[in-house]
Short mmCIF file of C-alpha atoms in Angstrom, two decimals:
data_model
loop_
_atom_site.label_atom_id
_atom_site.label_comp_id
_atom_site.label_asym_id
_atom_site.label_seq_id
_atom_site.Cartn_x
_atom_site.Cartn_y
_atom_site.Cartn_z
CA MET A 848 4.49 7.84 12.51
CA PHE A 849 2.69 5.00 14.45
CA ALA A 850 0.67 4.28 17.08
CA ASP A 851 -0.93 1.19 18.93
CA ALA A 852 -4.24 0.40 18.62
CA SER A 853 -6.67 -2.57 19.99
CA LEU A 854 -9.67 -4.30 18.88
CA ILE A 855 -12.07 -6.57 20.80
CA THR A 856 -13.16 -9.47 19.02
CA ARG A 857 -16.71 -10.92 19.15
CA ASP A 858 -15.51 -13.17 21.99
CA GLY A 859 -14.14 -10.63 24.05
CA VAL A 860 -10.57 -11.01 23.01
CA GLU A 861 -8.14 -7.98 22.68
CA LEU A 862 -5.91 -7.99 19.66
CA VAL A 863 -3.15 -5.37 19.42
CA SER A 864 -1.96 -3.79 16.08
CA ARG A 865 0.78 -1.06 15.28
CA VAL A 866 -0.57 1.56 12.63
CA TRP A 867 1.66 3.33 10.75
CA ARG A 868 0.26 6.81 9.12
CA PRO A 869 1.20 8.75 6.06
CA CYS A 870 2.22 12.30 6.70
CA GLY A 871 -0.70 14.79 5.65
CA HIS A 872 -4.41 14.15 5.92
CA GLY A 873 -6.20 11.01 4.92
CA PRO A 874 -7.96 8.82 4.62
CA TRP A 875 -5.92 6.43 2.91
CA PRO A 876 -6.01 2.87 1.38
CA ALA A 877 -4.71 0.31 3.93
CA LEU A 878 -2.34 -2.64 3.96
CA LEU A 879 -2.87 -5.44 6.48
CA MET A 880 -0.57 -7.90 7.78
CA ARG A 881 -1.78 -10.46 10.66
CA GLN A 882 1.45 -12.40 12.32
CA PRO A 883 2.61 -14.14 15.21
CA TYR A 884 6.11 -12.73 15.41
CA GLY A 885 5.93 -9.46 16.83
CA ARG A 886 4.34 -6.41 15.21
CA SER A 887 7.46 -4.18 15.29
CA ILE A 888 9.40 -6.58 13.31
CA ALA A 889 6.50 -6.11 10.61
CA SER A 890 8.10 -9.12 8.45
CA THR A 891 11.02 -6.60 7.75
CA VAL A 892 13.48 -9.97 7.10
CA THR A 893 11.75 -10.03 3.35
CA LEU A 894 9.52 -7.11 3.16
CA PRO A 895 9.89 -3.07 3.26
CA HIS A 896 9.43 -1.39 6.63
CA PRO A 897 5.89 0.34 6.82
CA ASP A 898 7.32 3.46 6.84
CA TRP A 899 8.35 2.82 2.96
CA TRP A 900 4.65 1.87 2.05
CA CYS A 901 3.61 4.99 4.21
CA SER A 902 5.76 7.23 2.10
CA HIS A 903 3.73 5.69 -1.12
CA GLY A 904 0.30 6.46 0.26
CA PHE A 905 -0.80 3.52 2.31
CA VAL A 906 -1.71 3.15 6.11
CA VAL A 907 -0.20 -0.06 7.28
CA VAL A 908 -1.58 -2.49 10.13
CA VAL A 909 0.45 -5.05 11.50
CA GLN A 910 -1.29 -7.18 14.14
CA ASP A 911 -0.15 -9.68 16.86
CA VAL A 912 -2.23 -12.60 16.18
CA ARG A 913 -4.35 -14.10 19.06
CA GLY A 914 -1.98 -15.37 22.06
CA GLN A 915 0.87 -13.62 20.30
CA GLY A 916 2.83 -10.58 21.11
CA ASP A 917 0.60 -8.16 23.21
CA SER A 918 -2.71 -9.66 22.04
CA GLU A 919 -4.65 -11.46 24.48
CA GLY A 920 -6.13 -15.29 24.07
CA CYS A 921 -4.18 -18.50 23.44
CA PHE A 922 -2.05 -19.20 20.14
CA ARG A 923 -3.49 -21.98 18.40
CA GLY A 924 -2.28 -21.74 14.83
CA PHE A 925 -3.92 -21.66 11.85
CA ALA A 926 -7.32 -22.72 13.27
CA GLN A 927 -7.91 -20.03 15.41
CA GLU A 928 -7.46 -17.20 12.39
CA ALA A 929 -10.45 -17.25 10.30
CA GLN A 930 -12.77 -15.18 12.57
CA ASP A 931 -9.97 -13.01 13.58
CA THR A 932 -9.26 -11.95 10.38
CA GLU A 933 -13.11 -11.14 9.48
CA ASP A 934 -13.15 -9.22 13.01
CA THR A 935 -10.24 -7.28 12.19
CA LEU A 936 -11.41 -6.51 8.55
CA THR A 937 -14.55 -4.84 9.96
CA TRP A 938 -12.80 -2.74 12.60
CA LEU A 939 -9.97 -1.78 9.95
CA ARG A 940 -12.68 -0.62 7.25
CA GLN A 941 -14.20 1.57 10.25
CA ARG A 942 -11.00 3.57 11.19
CA PRO A 943 -11.20 7.14 10.09
CA GLU A 944 -7.99 7.23 8.28
CA VAL A 945 -8.66 4.18 6.19
CA ASN A 946 -11.00 5.12 2.96
CA GLY A 947 -12.39 1.69 3.01
CA ARG A 948 -10.19 0.20 0.42
CA VAL A 949 -8.00 -2.68 1.97
CA GLY A 950 -5.06 -4.88 0.64
CA MET A 951 -3.65 -7.85 2.61
CA TYR A 952 0.32 -8.86 2.40
CA GLY A 953 2.86 -11.02 4.01
CA PHE A 954 4.65 -14.38 3.63
CA SER A 955 4.41 -17.91 5.24
CA TYR A 956 2.20 -17.80 8.27
CA GLN A 957 1.17 -14.34 7.16
CA GLY A 958 0.29 -15.38 3.72
CA LEU A 959 -2.28 -17.75 4.96
CA THR A 960 -3.92 -15.77 7.51
CA GLN A 961 -5.03 -13.23 4.29
CA LEU A 962 -6.88 -16.49 2.94
CA LEU A 963 -8.74 -17.91 5.96
CA ALA A 964 -12.13 -16.26 6.68
CA PRO A 965 -15.70 -17.45 7.60
CA PRO A 966 -18.17 -18.00 4.75
CA GLY A 967 -19.78 -14.85 3.87
CA CYS A 968 -16.92 -12.54 4.96
CA GLN A 969 -16.55 -9.59 2.71
CA PRO A 970 -13.00 -10.00 1.25
CA PRO A 971 -10.33 -7.22 0.93
CA ASP A 972 -10.10 -5.42 -2.38
CA CYS A 973 -6.78 -7.48 -2.90
CA LEU A 974 -4.21 -10.03 -1.63
CA ALA A 975 -0.56 -10.75 -1.78
CA PRO A 976 -0.09 -14.15 -0.24
CA ALA A 977 3.54 -15.21 -0.74
CA MET A 978 5.15 -18.49 0.17
CA CYS A 979 2.33 -20.46 1.75
CA GLY A 980 -0.32 -22.86 1.21
CA LEU A 981 -3.52 -24.56 2.28
CA ASP A 982 -2.56 -28.08 3.01
CA GLU A 983 -0.69 -28.63 6.28
CA ARG A 984 0.82 -31.53 5.16
CA ASP A 985 2.24 -31.01 1.47
CA HIS A 986 2.52 -27.42 1.90
CA TRP A 987 3.84 -27.15 5.33
CA SER A 988 5.30 -30.01 6.94
CA CYS A 989 6.12 -32.68 4.62
CA ASP A 990 7.72 -33.90 1.29
CA GLY A 991 7.64 -37.78 -0.03
CA ASN A 992 6.01 -39.03 3.32
CA ALA A 993 9.18 -37.39 5.23
CA HIS A 994 8.62 -34.57 7.75
CA TRP A 995 10.80 -31.53 7.25
CA TRP A 996 13.11 -31.93 9.90
CA HIS A 997 15.33 -29.09 10.12
CA LEU A 998 12.67 -26.83 9.09
CA GLY A 999 9.64 -28.35 11.46
CA LEU A 1000 11.88 -28.25 14.46
CA GLY A 1001 13.30 -24.76 13.71
CA TRP A 1002 10.17 -23.07 13.18
CA GLY A 1003 8.44 -24.85 16.19
CA LEU A 1004 11.23 -24.01 18.52
CA GLN A 1005 10.90 -20.26 17.23
CA LEU A 1006 7.16 -20.15 17.95
CA ALA A 1007 7.81 -22.02 21.35
CA SER A 1008 10.26 -19.37 22.33
CA LEU A 1009 7.90 -16.63 21.42
CA GLN A 1010 5.46 -18.14 23.87
CA ALA A 1011 7.95 -18.47 26.47
CA LYS A 1012 8.74 -14.96 26.36
CA LYS A 1013 5.16 -13.77 26.47
CA ARG A 1014 4.77 -15.71 29.76
CA GLY A 1015 8.22 -14.50 31.13
CA ASP A 1016 10.02 -17.92 31.27
CA HIS A 1017 13.29 -16.77 30.21
CA GLY A 1018 15.19 -20.16 30.86
CA ALA A 1019 12.99 -21.70 28.50
CA TRP A 1020 13.87 -18.87 26.10
CA ASP A 1021 17.58 -19.25 26.68
CA GLU A 1022 17.37 -23.23 26.48
CA ILE A 1023 15.67 -22.93 22.71
CA ARG A 1024 17.94 -20.32 21.58
CA ARG A 1025 21.05 -22.11 22.70
CA SER A 1026 19.80 -25.13 20.76
CA LEU A 1027 19.51 -23.35 17.58
CA GLU A 1028 22.82 -21.88 17.69
CA ASP A 1029 24.69 -24.91 18.67
CA GLY A 1030 22.68 -27.25 16.26
CA SER A 1031 21.23 -29.53 19.25
CA TYR A 1032 17.93 -28.75 18.34
CA LEU A 1033 18.46 -31.48 15.60
CA ARG A 1034 18.53 -34.06 18.35
CA GLU A 1035 16.60 -32.66 21.35
CA GLY A 1036 14.03 -30.52 19.46
CA MET A 1037 11.34 -32.93 19.98
CA ALA A 1038 11.80 -33.03 23.60
CA MET A 1039 11.88 -29.07 23.71
CA LEU A 1040 8.85 -28.93 22.01
CA GLU A 1041 6.96 -31.40 24.66
CA ARG A 1042 8.29 -29.03 27.46
CA HIS A 1043 7.47 -25.77 26.24
CA ASP A 1044 4.89 -26.00 23.63
CA PRO A 1045 3.16 -29.15 24.22
CA CYS A 1046 -0.09 -27.99 22.01
CA GLY A 1047 1.61 -26.31 19.58
CA MET A 1048 0.94 -26.64 15.79
CA ALA A 1049 4.37 -27.77 14.78
CA LEU A 1050 4.66 -30.58 17.50
CA ARG A 1051 1.13 -32.13 16.03
CA TRP A 1052 2.77 -32.08 12.43
CA LEU A 1053 5.80 -33.92 13.72
CA LYS A 1054 3.70 -36.38 15.52
CA GLN A 1055 1.21 -37.06 12.67
CA ASN A 1056 1.95 -39.78 10.08
CA PRO A 1057 2.66 -38.38 6.80
CA GLU A 1058 1.21 -41.51 4.85
CA ARG A 1059 -2.53 -40.75 6.17
CA ASP A 1060 -3.99 -38.03 4.34
CA SER A 1061 -7.36 -38.23 6.56
CA ASP A 1062 -5.17 -36.98 9.67
CA TRP A 1063 -4.25 -33.74 7.99
CA ILE A 1064 -6.12 -30.35 7.59
CA HIS A 1065 -6.32 -29.30 4.03
CA HIS A 1066 -7.79 -25.38 4.67
CA SER A 1067 -10.40 -23.99 2.19
CA VAL A 1068 -10.79 -20.51 0.84
CA ALA A 1069 -14.05 -19.11 -0.16
CA HIS A 1070 -14.46 -18.60 -3.95
CA ARG A 1071 -15.15 -14.70 -3.57
CA TRP A 1072 -11.64 -14.29 -2.14
CA LEU A 1073 -9.94 -16.39 -4.95
CA GLN A 1074 -11.68 -14.13 -7.49
CA GLN A 1075 -10.20 -10.95 -5.90
CA PRO A 1076 -6.86 -9.42 -7.33
CA MET A 1077 -4.18 -11.80 -6.12
CA LEU A 1078 -0.28 -11.58 -6.47
CA LEU A 1079 1.28 -14.94 -5.64
CA LEU A 1080 5.25 -14.76 -4.98
CA GLY A 1081 7.35 -18.17 -4.54
CA GLY A 1082 10.82 -18.99 -4.68
CA TRP A 1083 12.47 -21.78 -6.50
CA TRP A 1084 14.34 -22.91 -3.08
CA ASP A 1085 11.17 -22.07 -1.01
CA PRO A 1086 9.60 -24.95 0.95
CA HIS A 1087 6.09 -23.81 0.15
CA LEU A 1088 6.45 -23.32 -3.44
CA ARG A 1089 4.02 -26.09 -4.27
CA GLY A 1090 1.50 -24.41 -1.97
CA VAL A 1091 1.92 -21.12 -4.31
CA ILE A 1092 1.46 -23.10 -7.24
CA ALA A 1093 -1.50 -24.94 -5.82
CA LEU A 1094 -3.14 -21.43 -5.10
CA ALA A 1095 -2.84 -20.13 -8.44
CA GLU A 1096 -4.67 -23.23 -10.02
CA GLN A 1097 -7.55 -22.91 -7.11
CA ALA A 1098 -7.80 -19.30 -7.93
CA ARG A 1099 -8.00 -19.76 -11.57
CA ALA A 1100 -10.40 -22.26 -11.29
CA ALA A 1101 -12.82 -20.12 -9.30
CA GLY A 1102 -12.64 -17.46 -11.73
CA GLY A 1103 -9.98 -15.52 -10.40
CA ARG A 1104 -7.32 -14.15 -12.64
CA PRO A 1105 -3.87 -14.42 -10.15
CA GLU A 1106 -0.37 -13.08 -11.08
CA LEU A 1107 2.04 -15.91 -10.37
CA HIS A 1108 5.95 -14.58 -9.98
CA ILE A 1109 8.62 -17.27 -8.96
CA GLY A 1110 12.11 -15.95 -8.38
CA PRO A 1111 15.15 -16.68 -7.16
CA ALA A 1112 14.33 -16.85 -3.76
CA THR A 1113 14.47 -18.88 -0.25
CA HIS A 1114 12.36 -18.44 2.16
CA LEU A 1115 14.03 -15.71 3.72
CA GLN A 1116 15.95 -14.46 0.81
CA TRP A 1117 13.90 -12.83 -2.01
CA TRP A 1118 14.98 -10.96 -5.38
CA ALA A 1119 15.63 -7.38 -5.26
CA GLU A 1120 12.63 -6.28 -7.52
CA SER A 1121 10.10 -7.85 -5.35
CA SER A 1122 9.33 -4.82 -3.21
CA ALA A 1123 8.45 -2.72 -6.34
CA LEU A 1124 6.40 -5.83 -7.80
CA LEU A 1125 4.29 -5.85 -4.58
CA LEU A 1126 4.29 -1.83 -4.68
CA ASN A 1127 2.90 -1.77 -8.02
CA PHE A 1128 0.24 -4.40 -7.43
CA PHE A 1129 -1.38 -2.37 -4.28
CA GLN A 1130 -1.07 1.05 -6.58
CA ARG A 1131 -2.93 -0.82 -9.34
CA HIS A 1132 -5.43 -2.24 -6.94
CA LEU A 1133 -5.86 0.23 -4.13
CA ILE A 1134 -4.97 3.86 -5.61
CA SER A 1135 -5.68 3.73 -9.32
CA SER A 1136 -9.35 3.95 -10.18
CA PRO A 1137 -11.04 0.95 -11.02
CA SER A 1138 -10.88 1.28 -14.59
CA ASP A 1139 -7.05 1.93 -14.42
CA SER A 1140 -6.45 -1.10 -12.32
CA ALA A 1141 -7.79 -3.90 -14.61
CA PRO A 1142 -5.60 -6.87 -14.94
CA LEU A 1143 -2.68 -6.62 -17.18
CA GLN A 1144 -3.33 -9.83 -19.10
CA SER A 1145 -5.77 -10.73 -21.57
CA ALA A 1146 -9.08 -12.50 -20.63
CA ASP A 1147 -7.21 -16.25 -21.90
CA ASP A 1148 -3.86 -15.58 -19.98
CA ILE A 1149 -2.99 -16.28 -16.39
CA VAL A 1150 0.26 -13.94 -15.83
CA VAL A 1151 3.31 -16.05 -14.76
CA TRP A 1152 6.66 -14.96 -14.71
CA LEU A 1153 9.33 -17.19 -13.96
CA TRP A 1154 12.83 -16.68 -13.06
CA ASN A 1155 15.48 -19.02 -15.35
CA GLN A 1156 17.95 -20.81 -13.06
CA VAL A 1157 20.50 -21.09 -15.53
CA SER A 1158 20.07 -17.91 -17.70
CA GLU A 1159 19.29 -16.03 -14.58
CA SER A 1160 16.61 -14.01 -16.94
CA TRP A 1161 12.69 -13.68 -16.25
CA SER A 1162 10.40 -15.59 -18.72
CA GLY A 1163 7.01 -13.75 -18.86
CA PRO A 1164 3.41 -14.24 -20.20
CA LYS A 1165 4.34 -13.89 -23.83
CA ASP A 1166 7.25 -16.50 -23.29
CA LEU A 1167 5.05 -18.97 -21.47
CA ASN A 1168 1.78 -18.86 -23.58
CA PRO A 1169 1.79 -22.49 -24.78
CA ALA A 1170 0.18 -21.05 -27.99
CA SER A 1171 3.30 -19.34 -28.84
CA ILE A 1172 5.71 -22.01 -28.31
CA THR A 1173 7.40 -23.66 -31.24
CA PRO A 1174 10.06 -26.18 -31.01
CA SER A 1175 13.08 -23.57 -30.91
CA SER A 1176 11.36 -20.76 -28.97
CA GLY A 1177 11.10 -20.36 -25.06
CA ILE A 1178 9.36 -22.26 -22.48
CA SER A 1179 5.86 -23.12 -21.77
CA ALA A 1180 3.88 -23.29 -18.67
CA GLN A 1181 3.39 -27.14 -19.39
CA PRO A 1182 6.15 -29.31 -20.68
CA SER A 1183 6.83 -28.42 -24.63
CA THR A 1184 7.30 -31.99 -25.13
CA GLN A 1185 6.84 -35.54 -23.44
CA GLU A 1186 10.24 -36.32 -23.37
CA ARG A 1187 11.26 -39.05 -21.17
CA TRP A 1188 14.92 -39.88 -19.84
CA TYR A 1189 16.07 -43.48 -18.83
CA LEU A 1190 18.40 -44.58 -16.48
CA CYS A 1191 21.27 -47.14 -17.02
CA SER A 1192 23.91 -49.04 -15.08
CA ARG A 1193 26.24 -52.09 -14.77
CA GLY A 1194 26.34 -51.64 -10.83
CA LEU A 1195 29.06 -48.77 -10.33
CA ALA A 1196 27.16 -45.67 -10.40
CA CYS A 1197 28.36 -44.77 -6.70
CA LEU A 1198 31.81 -45.20 -7.44
CA GLU A 1199 32.55 -44.16 -11.08
CA PRO A 1200 31.21 -40.69 -12.00
CA GLU A 1201 30.53 -41.63 -15.70
CA GLU A 1202 29.45 -45.09 -15.34
CA GLY A 1203 26.00 -44.50 -14.62
CA GLN A 1204 23.87 -42.89 -17.83
CA ILE A 1205 20.66 -40.90 -18.60
CA LEU A 1206 19.76 -41.86 -21.95
CA SER A 1207 17.22 -40.42 -24.38
CA ILE A 1208 16.10 -43.78 -25.46
CA GLU A 1209 15.35 -46.96 -23.52
CA PRO A 1210 18.17 -49.24 -23.15
CA ASP A 1211 18.20 -53.01 -23.98
CA HIS A 1212 19.77 -53.73 -20.71
CA ALA A 1213 19.43 -51.07 -17.82
CA GLY A 1214 20.75 -52.77 -15.06
CA ARG A 1215 20.75 -52.37 -11.21
CA VAL A 1216 22.56 -50.45 -8.82
CA MET A 1217 23.11 -50.89 -4.90
CA ILE A 1218 23.15 -47.71 -2.57
CA VAL A 1219 24.40 -48.58 0.95
CA HIS A 1220 23.13 -45.78 3.54
CA ASP A 1221 25.24 -45.67 6.88
CA PRO A 1222 23.45 -43.97 9.30
CA TRP A 1223 27.27 -43.18 11.04
CA ARG A 1224 27.85 -40.67 8.04
CA PRO A 1225 24.42 -40.09 6.21
CA VAL A 1226 24.57 -37.81 3.02
CA PRO A 1227 24.00 -34.22 3.97
CA ALA A 1228 21.57 -32.07 2.20
CA ILE A 1229 22.85 -29.07 0.86
CA GLY A 1230 21.06 -26.36 -0.73
CA GLY A 1231 17.69 -26.69 -2.48
CA HIS A 1232 14.26 -26.24 -0.45
CA LEU A 1233 14.61 -27.80 2.76
CA SER A 1234 18.28 -27.61 4.11
CA PRO A 1235 19.73 -25.38 6.12
CA SER A 1236 22.00 -23.76 3.52
CA ALA A 1237 18.47 -23.46 1.07
CA GLY A 1238 19.27 -22.04 -2.38
CA PRO A 1239 21.59 -22.54 -5.16
CA CYS A 1240 24.85 -24.99 -4.74
CA ASP A 1241 27.58 -26.89 -6.00
CA ARG A 1242 26.80 -30.59 -5.16
CA ALA A 1243 29.91 -31.80 -6.65
CA SER A 1244 31.55 -33.05 -3.43
CA LEU A 1245 28.28 -34.89 -2.57
CA ASP A 1246 28.29 -36.65 -5.88
CA ARG A 1247 31.68 -38.11 -5.26
CA ARG A 1248 30.64 -40.17 -2.30
CA SER A 1249 30.24 -43.81 -2.38
CA ASP A 1250 26.86 -43.75 -1.15
CA VAL A 1251 25.53 -41.56 -3.93
CA ALA A 1252 24.42 -42.87 -7.05
CA VAL A 1253 25.07 -40.64 -9.94
CA PHE A 1254 23.67 -40.79 -13.58
CA SER A 1255 24.88 -38.46 -16.15
CA GLY A 1256 23.59 -37.51 -19.68
CA GLU A 1257 25.19 -36.94 -22.87
CA THR A 1258 26.53 -33.72 -24.09
CA LEU A 1259 23.48 -31.73 -25.35
CA GLN A 1260 23.75 -30.67 -29.18
CA GLY A 1261 20.94 -27.85 -28.47
CA ALA A 1262 19.03 -26.27 -25.26
CA LEU A 1263 17.19 -28.61 -23.21
CA HIS A 1264 14.23 -26.62 -21.70
CA LEU A 1265 13.33 -27.77 -18.23
CA ASN A 1266 10.00 -26.53 -17.12
CA GLY A 1267 7.47 -28.01 -14.34
CA LYS A 1268 7.70 -30.75 -11.85
CA PRO A 1269 10.35 -33.53 -12.45
CA LYS A 1270 8.89 -36.93 -11.53
CA LEU A 1271 11.25 -40.40 -11.21
CA ARG A 1272 9.80 -43.91 -11.31
CA LEU A 1273 11.96 -46.84 -10.85
CA ARG A 1274 11.73 -49.85 -8.99
CA VAL A 1275 13.03 -50.40 -5.54
CA CYS A 1276 13.55 -52.51 -2.40
CA ALA A 1277 15.82 -52.65 0.85
CA ASP A 1278 17.12 -55.44 3.26
CA GLN A 1279 15.46 -53.44 6.12
CA PRO A 1280 11.70 -52.50 6.70
CA GLY A 1281 12.21 -48.75 5.67
CA PHE A 1282 14.30 -46.62 3.58
CA ASP A 1283 14.58 -42.96 1.74
CA LEU A 1284 15.07 -42.06 -1.54
CA CYS A 1285 16.86 -38.59 -1.62
CA VAL A 1286 17.05 -37.47 -5.33
CA ALA A 1287 18.83 -34.70 -6.89
CA LEU A 1288 18.41 -33.10 -10.44
CA SER A 1289 21.47 -31.16 -11.54
CA ARG A 1290 23.14 -29.45 -14.56
CA LEU A 1291 26.88 -29.96 -15.54
CA PRO A 1292 27.90 -26.85 -17.14
CA LEU A 1293 30.27 -27.04 -20.28
CA GLY A 1294 33.95 -26.34 -19.30
CA THR A 1295 33.59 -26.80 -15.56
CA ASN A 1296 33.67 -29.36 -12.96
CA THR A 1297 30.46 -27.65 -11.01
CA VAL A 1298 27.52 -29.79 -10.58
CA GLN A 1299 24.89 -27.00 -10.51
CA GLN A 1300 21.71 -28.32 -8.26
CA LEU A 1301 18.47 -27.63 -9.63
CA SER A 1302 15.72 -29.27 -7.73
CA THR A 1303 15.78 -31.83 -4.81
CA GLY A 1304 12.95 -34.44 -3.96
CA MET A 1305 12.52 -37.20 -1.62
CA LEU A 1306 10.39 -40.37 -0.80
CA ARG A 1307 10.15 -42.40 2.23
CA VAL A 1308 8.91 -45.80 2.65
CA ARG A 1309 8.46 -47.66 5.86
CA GLY A 1310 7.17 -51.05 6.74
CA GLU A 1311 7.57 -54.45 5.67
CA GLY A 1312 6.64 -53.06 2.05
CA ALA A 1313 10.03 -51.88 1.93
CA LEU A 1314 11.30 -55.35 1.57
CA GLU A 1315 9.30 -55.86 -1.68
CA LEU A 1316 10.68 -54.92 -4.74
CA CYS A 1317 8.15 -52.57 -6.62
CA GLU A 1318 7.60 -49.53 -8.41
CA ARG A 1319 7.99 -46.20 -6.67
CA GLU A 1320 7.37 -42.77 -8.01
CA LEU A 1321 8.60 -39.68 -6.34
CA GLU A 1322 8.16 -35.86 -7.63
CA LEU A 1323 10.99 -33.28 -7.47
CA GLN A 1324 10.86 -29.35 -6.53
CA PRO A 1325 9.48 -27.62 -9.23
CA LEU A 1326 12.17 -26.02 -11.63
CA HIS A 1327 12.34 -23.84 -14.46
CA ALA A 1328 16.02 -23.86 -16.38
CA THR A 1329 17.41 -24.12 -20.06
CA LEU A 1330 20.50 -26.21 -20.11
CA GLU A 1331 22.87 -24.71 -22.75
CA PRO A 1332 24.51 -26.62 -25.65
CA GLY A 1333 27.43 -28.41 -24.53
CA ASP A 1334 25.67 -28.78 -20.97
CA ARG A 1335 24.69 -32.25 -19.42
CA LEU A 1336 22.13 -33.37 -17.26
CA ARG A 1337 22.58 -35.34 -14.04
CA LEU A 1338 20.50 -37.28 -11.66
CA SER A 1339 21.82 -38.19 -8.22
CA ILE A 1340 19.99 -40.91 -5.82
CA ALA A 1341 21.15 -41.32 -2.01
CA GLY A 1342 19.55 -42.81 0.98
CA ALA A 1343 19.49 -39.53 3.37
CA ALA A 1344 19.28 -35.93 3.34
CA TRP A 1345 20.20 -34.88 6.62
CA PRO A 1346 19.10 -32.41 8.33
CA ALA A 1347 16.36 -31.78 5.72
CA ILE A 1348 14.60 -34.87 6.80
CA GLY A 1349 15.23 -37.20 9.89
CA ILE A 1350 17.35 -40.59 9.38
CA ASN A 1351 15.21 -43.41 8.38
CA PRO A 1352 16.30 -45.95 11.16
CA GLY A 1353 14.82 -49.12 9.10
CA GLN A 1354 12.80 -49.84 11.94
CA PRO A 1355 9.06 -49.09 11.68
CA THR A 1356 8.60 -49.01 15.33
CA MET A 1357 11.04 -46.19 15.78
CA ALA A 1358 10.57 -42.52 14.88
CA CYS A 1359 12.77 -40.98 12.11
CA SER A 1360 14.90 -38.67 13.94
CA ALA A 1361 18.64 -37.68 14.65
CA PRO A 1362 21.15 -40.65 13.80
CA SER A 1363 21.43 -42.78 16.80
CA ALA A 1364 22.93 -46.27 17.61
CA ASP A 1365 19.54 -48.01 17.24
CA CYS A 1366 19.53 -46.82 13.36
CA ARG A 1367 20.46 -49.66 10.83
CA VAL A 1368 22.64 -49.84 7.79
CA ILE A 1369 20.28 -49.98 4.72
CA SER A 1370 21.16 -51.36 1.50
CA ILE A 1371 18.79 -49.87 -1.11
CA GLU A 1372 18.52 -51.75 -4.48
CA LEU A 1373 17.49 -50.02 -7.61
CA HIS A 1374 16.37 -51.51 -10.55
CA LEU A 1375 16.51 -49.46 -13.64
CA GLU A 1376 14.56 -51.68 -16.11
CA ILE A 1377 11.53 -49.37 -16.18
CA ALA A 1378 13.29 -46.08 -14.59
CA GLN A 1379 12.08 -42.92 -16.10
CA LEU A 1380 12.61 -39.48 -15.62
CA TRP A 1381 9.98 -36.94 -17.03
CA MET A 1382 8.26 -33.33 -16.33
CA LEU A 1383 4.92 -32.97 -15.15
CA PRO A 1384 3.33 -29.37 -16.02
CA LEU A 1385 4.19 -26.44 -13.64
CA LEU A 1386 0.36 -25.62 -13.86
CA GLU A 1387 -2.34 -27.99 -14.80
CA PRO A 1388 -3.22 -27.32 -18.40
CA GLN A 1389 -7.01 -26.48 -17.53
CA HIS A 1390 -5.51 -23.57 -15.71
CA LEU A 1391 -4.00 -21.93 -18.95
CA GLY A 1392 -7.06 -21.32 -20.62
CA THR A 1393 -10.31 -19.22 -19.91
CA PRO A 1394 -11.46 -18.80 -16.53
CA ALA A 1395 -13.88 -21.20 -15.04
CA ASP A 1396 -17.79 -20.32 -15.17
#
C-alpha cells in the first residue's frame, strides 16, 4: 500500500514523496530514491516496482525532486540536490515506519542524487548509484571533445516536456513529443530547448565548450559517503560507464570497498539478474546484523564482476585478481600484457576490406590513408553507448562504406583477452579547420561475415590546428571481451557518427549539429607511421591493493 507524504525544506519548499509500506507492523528499513521523472513511475523502466521491495521487508520512498512532479520550487538540475538530500534523509529517519536504517538507490539522475550532500551530512547506511558520474562533461555530456547529440537533446527535451506539463503548457508538451517521435529533434532540438527550457542544465551543457575543462562542473562526494557500503552498476553500452568506474576508483581511494558490476546493459535495458543483485546488497546492509553484513571480499580486494562480451559469461573477483593471472588463465582488472598493435595500409583501407592491416609488430612502412567525409551522407552511428540503437550490433554494412577506413588483424592462434580502455594514437590532419575521428573496435568471428562491434570512441578537433599534421590520441569505451582462436581483431575509422554526435561542419565559427548546406566536405589524412592501439587498465592499479589510509 502507498500514500503521499510531504516535507518542508529549510528554505520553505514543499517536497512530495510517495511512500510504499510492507504489510504488517513496522518499523522497517527504508529505500530512498530522489528523481525528476514522476514518483509514481519509480524508475520501473529498469528497476522493480516498489511493491516488490515491500514484499521483501523495505519501506520505499520515491520523491519528486525540487521543481518536478508535485514538489514546489524551481528545477535547476544537479546544483540543487545536496541540501535537499540532507533535509530528506533527516525527515525520513524520523518517520515512525522507518527503523533508522536507510539505503539509497536509483540510476542516472537518481544515481547522482545519492551522492550529493553538504559537508557534515550523515550518510545513508548504504548506497547503490547506477549509471552515473560526477563530471558533467566527461560523464554526462561529451566524448572526445564532442557533445552527445542524440542523447543530450533527447534527455534535455524530456526534462523540458516535464516542465511544460507542470506549468500546464500542453502545446509545448505535444511539440516536444512529436519531435522525438519523428526525429526532427535532431535538427530542431536546440531551438525547442531555447523556447521551452532556456535555463535547463542540458541546454547549458550543449552550449559549453567541451575543450575548456575549467568551464565544467565536477561534483565532489564526502569521504564518509564514499566509505559507506556501495554497489555500483554499469553497462558496457551505457554512456555513463566511465563515471561509474571513476566512482569505484574514488571510493577505493577514500578507504571504501565498493562492489562494481559491469554487465550486458544499455542505459535502459539491464541484465535479468540485476534486481536480485540489488536485493542481496540491501538485505546484507539493511536487514542483516552488522556482523552478518560484512563485505564478501578480503581486505586486499575490490569486488569487480565483469560480463564478457564474447563468451557471455561473468568474470568475478577471483578471475580478476592480478595476483592470480597467468598467461593462460583469466583476465585481470588491468591488462595482463602491454601488447600494442600497429596499423598499416597502402592507401586502400577505405575500399578493400583486407588491405588495411593490424599488426603485432611495427611495420617497416606503415603508409597513409585518406578518408573523405561527405556531410550529405555521413557515416551513421549504430550500437555502442551513444547511438539511438545502443547495444551490441553487427557493423558489417558500415565497414563496407568507402568513407570508413578498415584495418583487420591476422587470424588468432590463441585466445586474445581485451580488458580495459582501448586507446588509439596516430598522426592526423585535414584539409578543413575541423574534423572528427569516429572509431570502432570489433571482433571478426571465425567462419562468419559478422563484424561484432565491441567498443566505440571519438575525437573532435576544431580550429586551425586541424590543418596541422600532428599526433592525436583518443580513448574508446571500456570493454571486456575474450576473442577466440580463429577470430580476428578489427579497427574502423570514420569522419562521422551521426546522430550520436553532431556533424563537424569543418568551420570553427559554426556549431556542430545536423547536416546542412554550410557543412564542408572534409578530407582526413591518417599517417600510420606512429599509429598504435593498446589497452589502458579498467581500474587504476593503485585501486586494486589495500584501501587508502
